[in-house]
mmCIF file of C-alpha atoms in Angstrom:
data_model
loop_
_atom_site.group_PDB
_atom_site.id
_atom_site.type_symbol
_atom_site.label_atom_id
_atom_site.label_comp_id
_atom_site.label_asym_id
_atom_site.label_seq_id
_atom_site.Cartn_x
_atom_site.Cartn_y
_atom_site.Cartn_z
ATOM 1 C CA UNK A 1024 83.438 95.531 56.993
ATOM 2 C CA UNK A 1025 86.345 97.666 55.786
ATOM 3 C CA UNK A 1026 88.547 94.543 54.972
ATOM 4 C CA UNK A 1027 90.912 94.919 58.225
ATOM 5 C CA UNK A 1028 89.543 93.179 61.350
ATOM 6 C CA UNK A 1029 90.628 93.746 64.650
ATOM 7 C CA UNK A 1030 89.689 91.261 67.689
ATOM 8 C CA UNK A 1031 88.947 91.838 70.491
ATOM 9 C CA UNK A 1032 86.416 95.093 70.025
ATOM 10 C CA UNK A 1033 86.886 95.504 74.073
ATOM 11 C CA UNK A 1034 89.321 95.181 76.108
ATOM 12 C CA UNK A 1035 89.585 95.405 80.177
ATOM 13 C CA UNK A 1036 92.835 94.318 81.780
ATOM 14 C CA UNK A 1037 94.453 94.698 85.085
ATOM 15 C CA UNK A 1038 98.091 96.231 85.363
ATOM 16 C CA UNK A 1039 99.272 93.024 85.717
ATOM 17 C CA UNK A 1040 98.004 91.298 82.664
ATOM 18 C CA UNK A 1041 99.414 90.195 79.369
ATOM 19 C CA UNK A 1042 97.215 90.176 76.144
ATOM 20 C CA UNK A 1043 97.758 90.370 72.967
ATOM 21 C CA UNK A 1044 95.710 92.705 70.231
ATOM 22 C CA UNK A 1045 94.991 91.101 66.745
ATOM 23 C CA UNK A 1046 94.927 92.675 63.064
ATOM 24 C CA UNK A 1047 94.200 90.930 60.263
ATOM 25 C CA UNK A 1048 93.642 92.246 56.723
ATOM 26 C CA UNK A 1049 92.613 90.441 53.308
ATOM 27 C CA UNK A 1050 93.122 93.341 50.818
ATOM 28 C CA UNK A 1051 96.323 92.520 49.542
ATOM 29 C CA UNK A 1052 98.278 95.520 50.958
ATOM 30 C CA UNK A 1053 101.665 94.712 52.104
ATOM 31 C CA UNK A 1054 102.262 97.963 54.693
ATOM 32 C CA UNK A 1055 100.610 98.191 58.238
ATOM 33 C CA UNK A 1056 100.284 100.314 61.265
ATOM 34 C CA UNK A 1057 99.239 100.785 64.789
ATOM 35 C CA UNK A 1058 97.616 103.769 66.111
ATOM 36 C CA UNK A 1059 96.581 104.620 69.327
ATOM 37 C CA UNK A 1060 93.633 107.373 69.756
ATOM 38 C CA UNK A 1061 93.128 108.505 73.048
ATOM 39 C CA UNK A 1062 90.274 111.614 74.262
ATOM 40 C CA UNK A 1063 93.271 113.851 74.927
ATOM 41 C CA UNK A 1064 95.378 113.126 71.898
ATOM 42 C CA UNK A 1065 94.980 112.840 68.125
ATOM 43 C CA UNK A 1066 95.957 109.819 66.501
ATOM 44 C CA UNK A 1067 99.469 108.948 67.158
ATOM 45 C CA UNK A 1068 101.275 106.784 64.629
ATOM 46 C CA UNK A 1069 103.009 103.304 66.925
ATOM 47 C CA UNK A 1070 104.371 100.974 64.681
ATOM 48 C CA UNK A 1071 104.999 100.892 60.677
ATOM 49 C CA UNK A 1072 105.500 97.562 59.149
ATOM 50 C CA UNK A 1073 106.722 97.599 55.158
ATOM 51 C CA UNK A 1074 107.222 94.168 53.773
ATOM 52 C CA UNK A 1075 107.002 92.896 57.044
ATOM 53 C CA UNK A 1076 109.692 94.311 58.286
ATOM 54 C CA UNK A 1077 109.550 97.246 61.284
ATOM 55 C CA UNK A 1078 110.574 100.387 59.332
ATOM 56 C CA UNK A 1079 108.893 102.972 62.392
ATOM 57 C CA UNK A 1080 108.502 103.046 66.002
ATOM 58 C CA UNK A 1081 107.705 106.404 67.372
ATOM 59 C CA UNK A 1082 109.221 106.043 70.556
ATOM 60 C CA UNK A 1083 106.613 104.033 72.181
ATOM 61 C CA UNK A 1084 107.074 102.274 75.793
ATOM 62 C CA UNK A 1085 108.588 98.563 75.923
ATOM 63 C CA UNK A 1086 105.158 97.590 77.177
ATOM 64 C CA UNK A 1087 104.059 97.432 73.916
ATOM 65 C CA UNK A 1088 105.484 94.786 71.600
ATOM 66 C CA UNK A 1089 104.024 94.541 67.808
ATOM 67 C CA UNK A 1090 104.828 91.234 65.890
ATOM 68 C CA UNK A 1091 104.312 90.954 62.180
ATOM 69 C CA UNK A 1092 104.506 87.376 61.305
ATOM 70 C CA UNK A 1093 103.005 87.487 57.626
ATOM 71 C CA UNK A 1094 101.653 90.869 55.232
ATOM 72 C CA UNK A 1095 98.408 89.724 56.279
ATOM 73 C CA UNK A 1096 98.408 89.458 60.224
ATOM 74 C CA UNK A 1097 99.963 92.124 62.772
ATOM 75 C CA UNK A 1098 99.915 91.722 66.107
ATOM 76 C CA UNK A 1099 100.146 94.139 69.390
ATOM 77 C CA UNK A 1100 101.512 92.654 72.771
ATOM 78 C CA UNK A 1101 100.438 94.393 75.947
ATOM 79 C CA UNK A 1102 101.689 93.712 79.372
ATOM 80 C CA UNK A 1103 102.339 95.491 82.700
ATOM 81 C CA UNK A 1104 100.283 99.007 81.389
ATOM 82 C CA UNK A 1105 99.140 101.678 82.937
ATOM 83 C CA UNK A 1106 95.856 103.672 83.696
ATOM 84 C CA UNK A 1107 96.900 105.936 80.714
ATOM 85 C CA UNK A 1108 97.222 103.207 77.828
ATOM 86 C CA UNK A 1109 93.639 103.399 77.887
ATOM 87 C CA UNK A 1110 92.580 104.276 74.551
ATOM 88 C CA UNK A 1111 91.279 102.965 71.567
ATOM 89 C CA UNK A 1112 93.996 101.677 69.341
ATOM 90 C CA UNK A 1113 93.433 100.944 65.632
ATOM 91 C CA UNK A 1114 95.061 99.377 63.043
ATOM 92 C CA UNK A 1115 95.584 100.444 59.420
ATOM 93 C CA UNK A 1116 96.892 98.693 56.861
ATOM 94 C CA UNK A 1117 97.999 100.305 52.915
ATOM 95 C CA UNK A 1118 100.103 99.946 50.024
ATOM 96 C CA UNK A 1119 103.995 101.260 50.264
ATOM 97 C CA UNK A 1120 104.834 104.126 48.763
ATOM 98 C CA UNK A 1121 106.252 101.987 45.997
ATOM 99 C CA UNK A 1122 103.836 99.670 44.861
ATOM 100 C CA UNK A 1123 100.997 101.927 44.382
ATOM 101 C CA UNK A 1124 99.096 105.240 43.667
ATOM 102 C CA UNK A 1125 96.611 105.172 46.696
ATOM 103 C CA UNK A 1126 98.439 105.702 49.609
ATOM 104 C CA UNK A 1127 95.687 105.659 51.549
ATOM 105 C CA UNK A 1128 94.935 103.458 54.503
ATOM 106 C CA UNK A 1129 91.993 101.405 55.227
ATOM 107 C CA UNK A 1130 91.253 101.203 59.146
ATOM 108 C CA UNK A 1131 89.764 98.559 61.773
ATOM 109 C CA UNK A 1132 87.569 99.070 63.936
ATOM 110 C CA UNK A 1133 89.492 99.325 66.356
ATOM 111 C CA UNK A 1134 90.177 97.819 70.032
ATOM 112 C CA UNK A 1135 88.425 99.974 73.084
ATOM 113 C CA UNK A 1136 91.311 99.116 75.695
ATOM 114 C CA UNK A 1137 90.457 99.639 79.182
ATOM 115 C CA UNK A 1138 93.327 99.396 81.566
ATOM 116 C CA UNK A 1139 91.940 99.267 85.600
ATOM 117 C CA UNK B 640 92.154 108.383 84.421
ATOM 118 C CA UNK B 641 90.960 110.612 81.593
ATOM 119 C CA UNK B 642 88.486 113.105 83.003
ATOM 120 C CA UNK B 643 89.323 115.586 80.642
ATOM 121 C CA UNK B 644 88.216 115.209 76.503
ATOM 122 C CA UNK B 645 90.094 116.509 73.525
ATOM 123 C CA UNK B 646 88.138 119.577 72.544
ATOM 124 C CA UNK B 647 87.609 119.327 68.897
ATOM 125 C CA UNK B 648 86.621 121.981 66.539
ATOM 126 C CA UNK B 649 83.050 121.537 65.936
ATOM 127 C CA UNK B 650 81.234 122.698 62.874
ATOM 128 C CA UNK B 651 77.514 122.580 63.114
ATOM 129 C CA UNK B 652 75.188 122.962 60.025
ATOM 130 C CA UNK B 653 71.552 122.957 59.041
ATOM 131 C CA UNK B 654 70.787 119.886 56.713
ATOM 132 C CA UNK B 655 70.539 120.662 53.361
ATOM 133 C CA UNK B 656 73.254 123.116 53.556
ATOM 134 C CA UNK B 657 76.991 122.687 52.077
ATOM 135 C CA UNK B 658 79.654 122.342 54.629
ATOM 136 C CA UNK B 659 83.431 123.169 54.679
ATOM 137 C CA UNK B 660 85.615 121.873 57.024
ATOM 138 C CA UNK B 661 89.145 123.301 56.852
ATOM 139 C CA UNK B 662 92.747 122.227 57.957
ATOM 140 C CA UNK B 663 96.227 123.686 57.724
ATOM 141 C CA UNK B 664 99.180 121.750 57.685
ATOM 142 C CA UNK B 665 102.989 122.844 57.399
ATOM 143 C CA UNK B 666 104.819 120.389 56.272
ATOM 144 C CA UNK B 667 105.866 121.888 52.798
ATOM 145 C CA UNK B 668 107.474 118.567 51.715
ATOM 146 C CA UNK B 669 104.059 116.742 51.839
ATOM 147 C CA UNK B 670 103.009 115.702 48.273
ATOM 148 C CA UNK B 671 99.613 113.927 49.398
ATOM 149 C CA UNK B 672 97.012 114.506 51.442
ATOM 150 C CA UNK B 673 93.612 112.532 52.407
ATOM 151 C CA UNK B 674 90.035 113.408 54.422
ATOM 152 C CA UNK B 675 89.358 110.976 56.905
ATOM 153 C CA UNK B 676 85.794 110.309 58.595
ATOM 154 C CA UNK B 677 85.124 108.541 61.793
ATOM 155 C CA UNK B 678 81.604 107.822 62.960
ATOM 156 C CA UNK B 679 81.147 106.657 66.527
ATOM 157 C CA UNK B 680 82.859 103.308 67.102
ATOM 158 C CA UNK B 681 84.317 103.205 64.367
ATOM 159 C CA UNK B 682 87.419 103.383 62.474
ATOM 160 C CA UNK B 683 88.590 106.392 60.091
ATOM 161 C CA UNK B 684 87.436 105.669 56.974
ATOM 162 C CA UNK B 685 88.621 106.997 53.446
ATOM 163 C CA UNK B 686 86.618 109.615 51.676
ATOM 164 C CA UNK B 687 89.320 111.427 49.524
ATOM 165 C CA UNK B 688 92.279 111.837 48.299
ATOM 166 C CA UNK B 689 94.291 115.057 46.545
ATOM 167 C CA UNK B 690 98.151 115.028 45.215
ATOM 168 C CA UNK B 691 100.259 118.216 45.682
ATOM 169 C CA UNK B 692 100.092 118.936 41.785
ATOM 170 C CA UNK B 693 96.232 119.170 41.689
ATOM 171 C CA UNK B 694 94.366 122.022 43.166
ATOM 172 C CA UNK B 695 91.144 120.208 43.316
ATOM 173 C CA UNK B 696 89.477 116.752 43.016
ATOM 174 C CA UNK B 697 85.962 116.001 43.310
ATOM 175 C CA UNK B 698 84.049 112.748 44.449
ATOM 176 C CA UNK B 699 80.403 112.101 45.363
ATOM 177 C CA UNK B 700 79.031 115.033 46.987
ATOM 178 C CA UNK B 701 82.804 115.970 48.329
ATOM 179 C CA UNK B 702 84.740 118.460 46.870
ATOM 180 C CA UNK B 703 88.806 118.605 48.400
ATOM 181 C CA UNK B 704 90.969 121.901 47.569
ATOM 182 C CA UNK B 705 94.370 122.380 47.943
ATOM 183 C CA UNK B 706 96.167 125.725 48.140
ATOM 184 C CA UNK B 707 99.494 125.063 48.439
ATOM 185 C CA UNK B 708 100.763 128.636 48.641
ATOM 186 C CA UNK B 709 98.979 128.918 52.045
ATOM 187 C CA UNK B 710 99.532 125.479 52.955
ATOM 188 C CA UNK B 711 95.881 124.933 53.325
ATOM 189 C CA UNK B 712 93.599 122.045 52.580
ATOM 190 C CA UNK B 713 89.391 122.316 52.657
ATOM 191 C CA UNK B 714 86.715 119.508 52.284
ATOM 192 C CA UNK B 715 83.734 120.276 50.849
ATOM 193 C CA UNK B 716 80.434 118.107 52.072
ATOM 194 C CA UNK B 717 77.819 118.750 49.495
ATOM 195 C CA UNK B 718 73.731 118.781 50.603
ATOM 196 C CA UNK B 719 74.845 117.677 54.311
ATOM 197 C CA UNK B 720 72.625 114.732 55.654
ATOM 198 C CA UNK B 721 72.700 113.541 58.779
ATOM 199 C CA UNK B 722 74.546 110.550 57.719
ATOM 200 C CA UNK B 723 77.431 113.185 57.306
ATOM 201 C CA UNK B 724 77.724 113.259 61.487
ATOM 202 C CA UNK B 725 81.442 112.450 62.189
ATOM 203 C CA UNK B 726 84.883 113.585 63.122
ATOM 204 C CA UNK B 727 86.505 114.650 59.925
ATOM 205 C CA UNK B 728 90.150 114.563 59.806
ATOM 206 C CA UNK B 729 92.849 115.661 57.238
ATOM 207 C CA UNK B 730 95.796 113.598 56.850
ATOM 208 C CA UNK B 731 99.248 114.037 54.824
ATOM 209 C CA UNK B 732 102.357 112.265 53.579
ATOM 210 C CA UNK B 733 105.766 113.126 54.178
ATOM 211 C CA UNK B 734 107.211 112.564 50.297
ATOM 212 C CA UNK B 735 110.636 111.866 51.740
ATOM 213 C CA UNK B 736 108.824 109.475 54.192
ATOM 214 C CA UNK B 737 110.341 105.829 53.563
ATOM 215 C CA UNK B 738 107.122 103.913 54.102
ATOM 216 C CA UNK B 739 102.898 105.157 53.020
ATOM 217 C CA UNK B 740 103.615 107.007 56.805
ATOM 218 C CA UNK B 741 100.362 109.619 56.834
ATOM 219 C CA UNK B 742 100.239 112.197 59.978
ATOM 220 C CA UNK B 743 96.881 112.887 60.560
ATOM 221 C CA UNK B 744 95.668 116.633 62.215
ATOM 222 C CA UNK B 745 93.647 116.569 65.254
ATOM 223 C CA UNK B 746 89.912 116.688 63.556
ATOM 224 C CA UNK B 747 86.809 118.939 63.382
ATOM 225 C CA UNK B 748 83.339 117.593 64.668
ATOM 226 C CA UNK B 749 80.194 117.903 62.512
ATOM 227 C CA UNK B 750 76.999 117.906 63.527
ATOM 228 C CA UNK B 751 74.030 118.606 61.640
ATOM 229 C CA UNK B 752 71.142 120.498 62.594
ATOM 230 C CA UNK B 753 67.983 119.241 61.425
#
């Protein structure tokens, strides 16, 4: 346990579905991210959130809709995706820049999305 | 669907032996830079760090060098078990970045050899 949880571990959805991704982290940290990683990519930055507040989206489709409600909690929102969201997408959570040395992130497990 | 993989570099080594994995990045305004490793279902996990005004840091068994004249970064696995089996991947920081935003490269495959 890396001290950021992600639920659900899998993930199968229709086209048509709405769901909703969970990240939760009890280190303290007060920055976090989602990543998607996908067999024919690297890992490709989504969302920032600093203070709670989204500082970074790297042009990623309406389809997907993060929510920060707390430092603690983040939140991805899925609906109407396609064959090629599949992927496993992972959250991250860190210090900012200015609060601390380590800049370093500390990962989930991630979520193994399937869309069908 | 996906029927094609990404094709990592793989480095394969007999156990026992030291392994280097290597990355370039080129990004000159990067000031910090981290090794990643990711077991199989699993996420990346932090094994070191190195800031652009050190040349070298060592940890347990890992050894991270930075040449910043060639914009090149190396991690050093000491006595590799085959615990060590993972994508490795190198990661930096854009210092004019607003938030702890890291860009991570596209990782090397080890495998060891027994």
């Amino acid at each position: 346990e890396t001290g950021v949880t992600q639920t659900p571990r899998h993930l199968v959805m229709g086209m048509t579905n709405k769901k909703s991704l969970k990240c939760e982290q009890h280190l303290g940290h007060n920055a976090m991210y989602w990543y998607k990683q996908s067999a024919k990519k690297p890992l490709e930055l989504m969302f920032v959130y600093s203070l709670e507040e989204r500082v970074e989206n790297n042009s990623v489709p309406s389809r997907f809709s993060p929510e920060c409600p707390n430092s603690s909690h983040l939140f991805l929102h899925l609906h109407t995706l396609q064959p090629e969201d599949s992927a496993l997408y992972l959250c991250a959570s860190s210090q900012d820049r200015e609060q601390a040395n380590n800049y370093g992130y500390t990962f989930g497990s991630g979520t193994r999305l399937t869309v069908v | 669907g996906e029927s094609v993989g990404l094709h990592l570099p793989t480095l394969s080594v007999q156990e026992g032996d030291n392994s280097i994995i290597n990355c370039a990045y080129s990004n000159s305004a990067s000031d910090y830079f981290i090794w990643y490793k990711q077991e199989s279902g699993k996420g990346p996990q932090f094994i070191i760090d190195i800031r652009s005004n050190m040349d070298k840091r060592q940890g347990q068994r890992v050894t991270v060098l930075l040449n910043k004249t060639v914009k090149h970064l190396s991690l050093q696995i000491a006595a590799t078990q085959p615990g060590d089996s993972a994508v490795y991947f190198c990661a930096e920081r854009d210092s004019r970045s607003s938030a702890s935003k890291i860009i991570f490269g596209s990782g090397t495959r080890l495998s060891i050899r027994p």
